[in-house]
Amino acid sequence: MEISDIYSKLETKLDRVSTDTRLLVTGDVFFALKGPHYNGNEFVAKALELGASFVICEDYESQDARVVSVDDSLITLQRLAQYHRSRMKAKIIAIAGSNGKTTTKELLLKVFETTYEVLATEGNLNNHIGVPLTLLKLKSKHDFLILEMGANHVGEIAFCVH
C-alpha cells in the first residue's frame, strides 16, 4: 500500500498516535514498533481491544478493517510524518546540539506563541520516533513548528531533518 493511500485512510486520526498500549486512548492510531527489547506486534490485539481506530503493524493476520499491515511500522510512521509535513505550510525551526536544546525550544516557544500559532516538540521526544510523532500533530493552523532534534548515533540528525 502506498503512503498516500495509508495517509488518506488515517488523515483525520493522525494527531492521536500511540506506540504504547499502556498509554493508548480510544481512537488513537497504534503503531506496533519493534525495538531491541520489545515487539509492538505482540500488542496488536490489546490495541484493538482498547479501541484503537487503526493499527499499523507487521506480520499480523486479521480481517479487521482497522489493521493495516506494512513491511516496517517504523518506516511507515516516518514516511507518513514526512508526507504529512509536505502538506503543511508551517515554517520549521529545528534545534540540535549537545546541550540546551530543550531550554532553547521552550524559550522560543514562549516568544513565538505570543504572536503565532506554534507547535513544539513535547518534552524531549527528539529522536527518530519522537520527531515523526511531533510532525503528525502539525495542523494547517500552525505558523511555526519548533522541533527539537537529538541523536544517540551517527546520522540520526541528518535523518530527522529529512
PDB file of C-alpha atoms in Angstrom:
ATOM      1  CA  MET A   1       0.000   0.000   0.000  1.00  0.00           C
ATOM      2  CA  GLU A   2       1.335   3.452  -0.922  1.00  0.00           C
ATOM      3  CA  ILE A   3       1.991   6.047   1.786  1.00  0.00           C
ATOM      4  CA  SER A   4      -0.565   8.393   0.200  1.00  0.00           C
ATOM      5  CA  ASP A   5      -3.206   5.628   0.426  1.00  0.00           C
ATOM      6  CA  ILE A   6      -2.415   4.936   4.079  1.00  0.00           C
ATOM      7  CA  TYR A   7      -2.420   8.680   4.753  1.00  0.00           C
ATOM      8  CA  SER A   8      -5.852   9.204   3.197  1.00  0.00           C
ATOM      9  CA  LYS A   9      -7.201   6.364   5.331  1.00  0.00           C
ATOM     10  CA  LEU A  10      -5.734   7.753   8.573  1.00  0.00           C
ATOM     11  CA  GLU A  11      -5.516  11.506   7.940  1.00  0.00           C
ATOM     12  CA  THR A  12      -8.181  12.630  10.416  1.00  0.00           C
ATOM     13  CA  LYS A  13      -6.748  10.383  13.150  1.00  0.00           C
ATOM     14  CA  LEU A  14      -3.014  11.025  12.882  1.00  0.00           C
ATOM     15  CA  ASP A  15      -2.808  13.672  15.590  1.00  0.00           C
ATOM     16  CA  ARG A  16      -3.629  10.902  18.093  1.00  0.00           C
ATOM     17  CA  VAL A  17      -0.844   8.353  17.708  1.00  0.00           C
ATOM     18  CA  SER A  18       0.339   5.841  20.277  1.00  0.00           C
ATOM     19  CA  THR A  19       3.263   3.437  20.313  1.00  0.00           C
ATOM     20  CA  ASP A  20       2.487   2.039  23.772  1.00  0.00           C
ATOM     21  CA  THR A  21      -0.782   0.275  24.627  1.00  0.00           C
ATOM     22  CA  ARG A  22      -0.368   1.291  28.275  1.00  0.00           C
ATOM     23  CA  LEU A  23      -0.897   4.905  27.168  1.00  0.00           C
ATOM     24  CA  LEU A  24      -3.376   4.256  24.346  1.00  0.00           C
ATOM     25  CA  VAL A  25      -6.653   6.181  24.414  1.00  0.00           C
ATOM     26  CA  THR A  26      -9.738   5.088  22.483  1.00  0.00           C
ATOM     27  CA  GLY A  27      -9.465   6.478  18.953  1.00  0.00           C
ATOM     28  CA  ASP A  28      -5.657   6.531  18.804  1.00  0.00           C
ATOM     29  CA  VAL A  29      -3.763   5.128  15.831  1.00  0.00           C
ATOM     30  CA  PHE A  30      -1.412   2.480  17.234  1.00  0.00           C
ATOM     31  CA  PHE A  31       1.969   1.903  15.590  1.00  0.00           C
ATOM     32  CA  ALA A  32       3.362  -1.503  16.552  1.00  0.00           C
ATOM     33  CA  LEU A  33       7.062  -0.653  16.658  1.00  0.00           C
ATOM     34  CA  LYS A  34       9.892  -3.100  17.249  1.00  0.00           C
ATOM     35  CA  GLY A  35      12.878  -2.388  19.440  1.00  0.00           C
ATOM     36  CA  PRO A  36      15.759  -4.294  20.979  1.00  0.00           C
ATOM     37  CA  HIS A  37      13.654  -5.335  23.996  1.00  0.00           C
ATOM     38  CA  TYR A  38      10.067  -5.179  22.716  1.00  0.00           C
ATOM     39  CA  ASN A  39       7.874  -6.035  19.762  1.00  0.00           C
ATOM     40  CA  GLY A  40       4.768  -3.895  19.402  1.00  0.00           C
ATOM     41  CA  ASN A  41       3.245  -6.518  17.127  1.00  0.00           C
ATOM     42  CA  GLU A  42       2.641  -8.587  20.257  1.00  0.00           C
ATOM     43  CA  PHE A  43       0.210  -5.877  21.423  1.00  0.00           C
ATOM     44  CA  VAL A  44      -1.958  -5.515  18.311  1.00  0.00           C
ATOM     45  CA  ALA A  45      -4.894  -7.435  19.827  1.00  0.00           C
ATOM     46  CA  LYS A  46      -4.637  -5.343  23.011  1.00  0.00           C
ATOM     47  CA  ALA A  47      -4.629  -2.095  20.986  1.00  0.00           C
ATOM     48  CA  LEU A  48      -7.756  -3.186  19.109  1.00  0.00           C
ATOM     49  CA  GLU A  49      -9.417  -4.224  22.373  1.00  0.00           C
ATOM     50  CA  LEU A  50      -8.630  -0.791  23.851  1.00  0.00           C
ATOM     51  CA  GLY A  51     -10.321   0.935  20.918  1.00  0.00           C
ATOM     52  CA  ALA A  52      -7.514   1.915  18.566  1.00  0.00           C
ATOM     53  CA  SER A  53      -9.012   3.488  15.442  1.00  0.00           C
ATOM     54  CA  PHE A  54      -6.288   1.852  13.336  1.00  0.00           C
ATOM     55  CA  VAL A  55      -3.268  -0.340  13.964  1.00  0.00           C
ATOM     56  CA  ILE A  56      -0.159  -0.175  11.780  1.00  0.00           C
ATOM     57  CA  CYS A  57       1.714  -3.436  12.218  1.00  0.00           C
ATOM     58  CA  GLU A  58       3.839  -6.140  10.635  1.00  0.00           C
ATOM     59  CA  ASP A  59       3.140  -9.853  10.345  1.00  0.00           C
ATOM     60  CA  TYR A  60      -0.343  -9.775  11.857  1.00  0.00           C
ATOM     61  CA  GLU A  61      -3.129 -11.618  10.082  1.00  0.00           C
ATOM     62  CA  SER A  62      -6.541 -10.058  10.594  1.00  0.00           C
ATOM     63  CA  GLN A  63      -9.761  -9.403   8.735  1.00  0.00           C
ATOM     64  CA  ASP A  64     -10.344  -6.336  10.921  1.00  0.00           C
ATOM     65  CA  ALA A  65     -10.505  -3.248   8.665  1.00  0.00           C
ATOM     66  CA  ARG A  66      -8.644  -1.274  11.340  1.00  0.00           C
ATOM     67  CA  VAL A  67      -5.485  -3.346  10.827  1.00  0.00           C
ATOM     68  CA  VAL A  68      -3.040  -2.029   8.237  1.00  0.00           C
ATOM     69  CA  SER A  69      -0.223  -4.488   7.613  1.00  0.00           C
ATOM     70  CA  VAL A  70       3.059  -2.993   6.367  1.00  0.00           C
ATOM     71  CA  ASP A  71       6.623  -4.192   5.813  1.00  0.00           C
ATOM     72  CA  ASP A  72       8.078  -1.929   8.523  1.00  0.00           C
ATOM     73  CA  SER A  73       5.969   0.015  11.052  1.00  0.00           C
ATOM     74  CA  LEU A  74       8.736   2.472  11.945  1.00  0.00           C
ATOM     75  CA  ILE A  75       9.492   3.366   8.335  1.00  0.00           C
ATOM     76  CA  THR A  76       5.756   3.759   7.719  1.00  0.00           C
ATOM     77  CA  LEU A  77       5.488   6.120  10.716  1.00  0.00           C
ATOM     78  CA  GLN A  78       8.414   8.160   9.414  1.00  0.00           C
ATOM     79  CA  ARG A  79       7.115   8.300   5.831  1.00  0.00           C
ATOM     80  CA  LEU A  80       3.620   9.258   6.962  1.00  0.00           C
ATOM     81  CA  ALA A  81       5.102  12.085   9.017  1.00  0.00           C
ATOM     82  CA  GLN A  82       7.173  13.245   6.052  1.00  0.00           C
ATOM     83  CA  TYR A  83       4.136  13.108   3.748  1.00  0.00           C
ATOM     84  CA  HIS A  84       2.001  14.979   6.304  1.00  0.00           C
ATOM     85  CA  ARG A  85       4.681  17.643   6.730  1.00  0.00           C
ATOM     86  CA  SER A  86       4.789  18.206   2.955  1.00  0.00           C
ATOM     87  CA  ARG A  87       1.105  19.162   3.074  1.00  0.00           C
ATOM     88  CA  MET A  88       1.535  21.810   5.792  1.00  0.00           C
ATOM     89  CA  LYS A  89       2.627  25.442   5.469  1.00  0.00           C
ATOM     90  CA  ALA A  90       4.323  25.912   8.858  1.00  0.00           C
ATOM     91  CA  LYS A  91       7.910  27.107   8.947  1.00  0.00           C
ATOM     92  CA  ILE A  92      10.206  24.832  10.929  1.00  0.00           C
ATOM     93  CA  ILE A  93      12.767  25.948  13.470  1.00  0.00           C
ATOM     94  CA  ALA A  94      14.994  22.948  14.203  1.00  0.00           C
ATOM     95  CA  ILE A  95      17.198  22.880  17.287  1.00  0.00           C
ATOM     96  CA  ALA A  96      20.093  20.434  17.629  1.00  0.00           C
ATOM     97  CA  GLY A  97      23.251  20.326  19.699  1.00  0.00           C
ATOM     98  CA  SER A  98      24.903  18.782  22.713  1.00  0.00           C
ATOM     99  CA  ASN A  99      23.341  20.910  25.443  1.00  0.00           C
ATOM    100  CA  GLY A 100      20.472  23.350  25.902  1.00  0.00           C
ATOM    101  CA  LYS A 101      18.073  22.060  23.243  1.00  0.00           C
ATOM    102  CA  THR A 102      15.031  21.778  25.494  1.00  0.00           C
ATOM    103  CA  THR A 103      15.645  25.127  27.189  1.00  0.00           C
ATOM    104  CA  THR A 104      16.130  26.854  23.831  1.00  0.00           C
ATOM    105  CA  LYS A 105      12.966  25.224  22.482  1.00  0.00           C
ATOM    106  CA  GLU A 106      10.937  26.347  25.499  1.00  0.00           C
ATOM    107  CA  LEU A 107      12.256  29.923  25.304  1.00  0.00           C
ATOM    108  CA  LEU A 108      11.460  30.183  21.590  1.00  0.00           C
ATOM    109  CA  LEU A 109       8.013  28.722  22.191  1.00  0.00           C
ATOM    110  CA  LYS A 110       7.220  31.355  24.828  1.00  0.00           C
ATOM    111  CA  VAL A 111       8.301  34.160  22.473  1.00  0.00           C
ATOM    112  CA  PHE A 112       6.618  32.863  19.307  1.00  0.00           C
ATOM    113  CA  GLU A 113       3.315  31.802  20.867  1.00  0.00           C
ATOM    114  CA  THR A 114       2.541  35.409  21.832  1.00  0.00           C
ATOM    115  CA  THR A 115       2.015  36.195  18.136  1.00  0.00           C
ATOM    116  CA  TYR A 116       1.749  32.932  16.181  1.00  0.00           C
ATOM    117  CA  GLU A 117       0.123  29.515  16.235  1.00  0.00           C
ATOM    118  CA  VAL A 118       3.029  27.296  17.275  1.00  0.00           C
ATOM    119  CA  LEU A 119       3.571  23.580  17.746  1.00  0.00           C
ATOM    120  CA  ALA A 120       6.679  22.437  19.607  1.00  0.00           C
ATOM    121  CA  THR A 121       8.234  19.108  20.492  1.00  0.00           C
ATOM    122  CA  GLU A 122       6.719  17.839  23.739  1.00  0.00           C
ATOM    123  CA  GLY A 123       9.263  17.048  26.421  1.00  0.00           C
ATOM    124  CA  ASN A 124      12.311  15.582  24.738  1.00  0.00           C
ATOM    125  CA  LEU A 125      10.651  13.494  22.001  1.00  0.00           C
ATOM    126  CA  ASN A 126      13.557  14.372  19.771  1.00  0.00           C
ATOM    127  CA  ASN A 127      14.697  11.152  18.077  1.00  0.00           C
ATOM    128  CA  HIS A 128      13.803   9.069  15.003  1.00  0.00           C
ATOM    129  CA  ILE A 129      10.477   8.169  16.656  1.00  0.00           C
ATOM    130  CA  GLY A 130       9.664  11.382  18.531  1.00  0.00           C
ATOM    131  CA  VAL A 131      10.246  13.720  15.575  1.00  0.00           C
ATOM    132  CA  PRO A 132       7.688  11.892  13.377  1.00  0.00           C
ATOM    133  CA  LEU A 133       5.198  11.808  16.274  1.00  0.00           C
ATOM    134  CA  THR A 134       5.545  15.583  16.607  1.00  0.00           C
ATOM    135  CA  LEU A 135       5.230  16.145  12.855  1.00  0.00           C
ATOM    136  CA  LEU A 136       1.950  14.218  12.803  1.00  0.00           C
ATOM    137  CA  LYS A 137       0.467  16.711  15.295  1.00  0.00           C
ATOM    138  CA  LEU A 138       1.095  19.576  12.886  1.00  0.00           C
ATOM    139  CA  LYS A 139      -2.121  21.232  11.686  1.00  0.00           C
ATOM    140  CA  SER A 140      -2.870  23.741   8.950  1.00  0.00           C
ATOM    141  CA  LYS A 141      -3.469  26.416  11.632  1.00  0.00           C
ATOM    142  CA  HIS A 142       0.187  26.293  12.747  1.00  0.00           C
ATOM    143  CA  ASP A 143       2.512  29.045  11.553  1.00  0.00           C
ATOM    144  CA  PHE A 144       5.644  27.547  13.123  1.00  0.00           C
ATOM    145  CA  LEU A 145       6.941  24.209  14.334  1.00  0.00           C
ATOM    146  CA  ILE A 146       9.761  24.335  16.866  1.00  0.00           C
ATOM    147  CA  LEU A 147      11.413  20.967  16.563  1.00  0.00           C
ATOM    148  CA  GLU A 148      14.000  19.640  18.992  1.00  0.00           C
ATOM    149  CA  MET A 149      16.309  17.024  17.492  1.00  0.00           C
ATOM    150  CA  GLY A 150      18.722  14.871  19.441  1.00  0.00           C
ATOM    151  CA  ALA A 151      20.913  11.990  18.418  1.00  0.00           C
ATOM    152  CA  ASN A 152      22.301   8.884  20.004  1.00  0.00           C
ATOM    153  CA  HIS A 153      24.024   7.563  16.885  1.00  0.00           C
ATOM    154  CA  VAL A 154      25.800   8.942  13.824  1.00  0.00           C
ATOM    155  CA  GLY A 155      23.436  10.118  11.095  1.00  0.00           C
ATOM    156  CA  GLU A 156      20.312  10.485  13.252  1.00  0.00           C
ATOM    157  CA  ILE A 157      20.116  14.292  12.931  1.00  0.00           C
ATOM    158  CA  ALA A 158      20.525  14.091   9.153  1.00  0.00           C
ATOM    159  CA  PHE A 159      17.755  11.503   9.061  1.00  0.00           C
ATOM    160  CA  CYS A 160      15.418  13.622  11.211  1.00  0.00           C
ATOM    161  CA  VAL A 161      15.988  16.676   9.005  1.00  0.00           C
ATOM    162  CA  HIS A 162      14.608  14.813   6.021  1.00  0.00           C
TER     163      HIS A 162
END
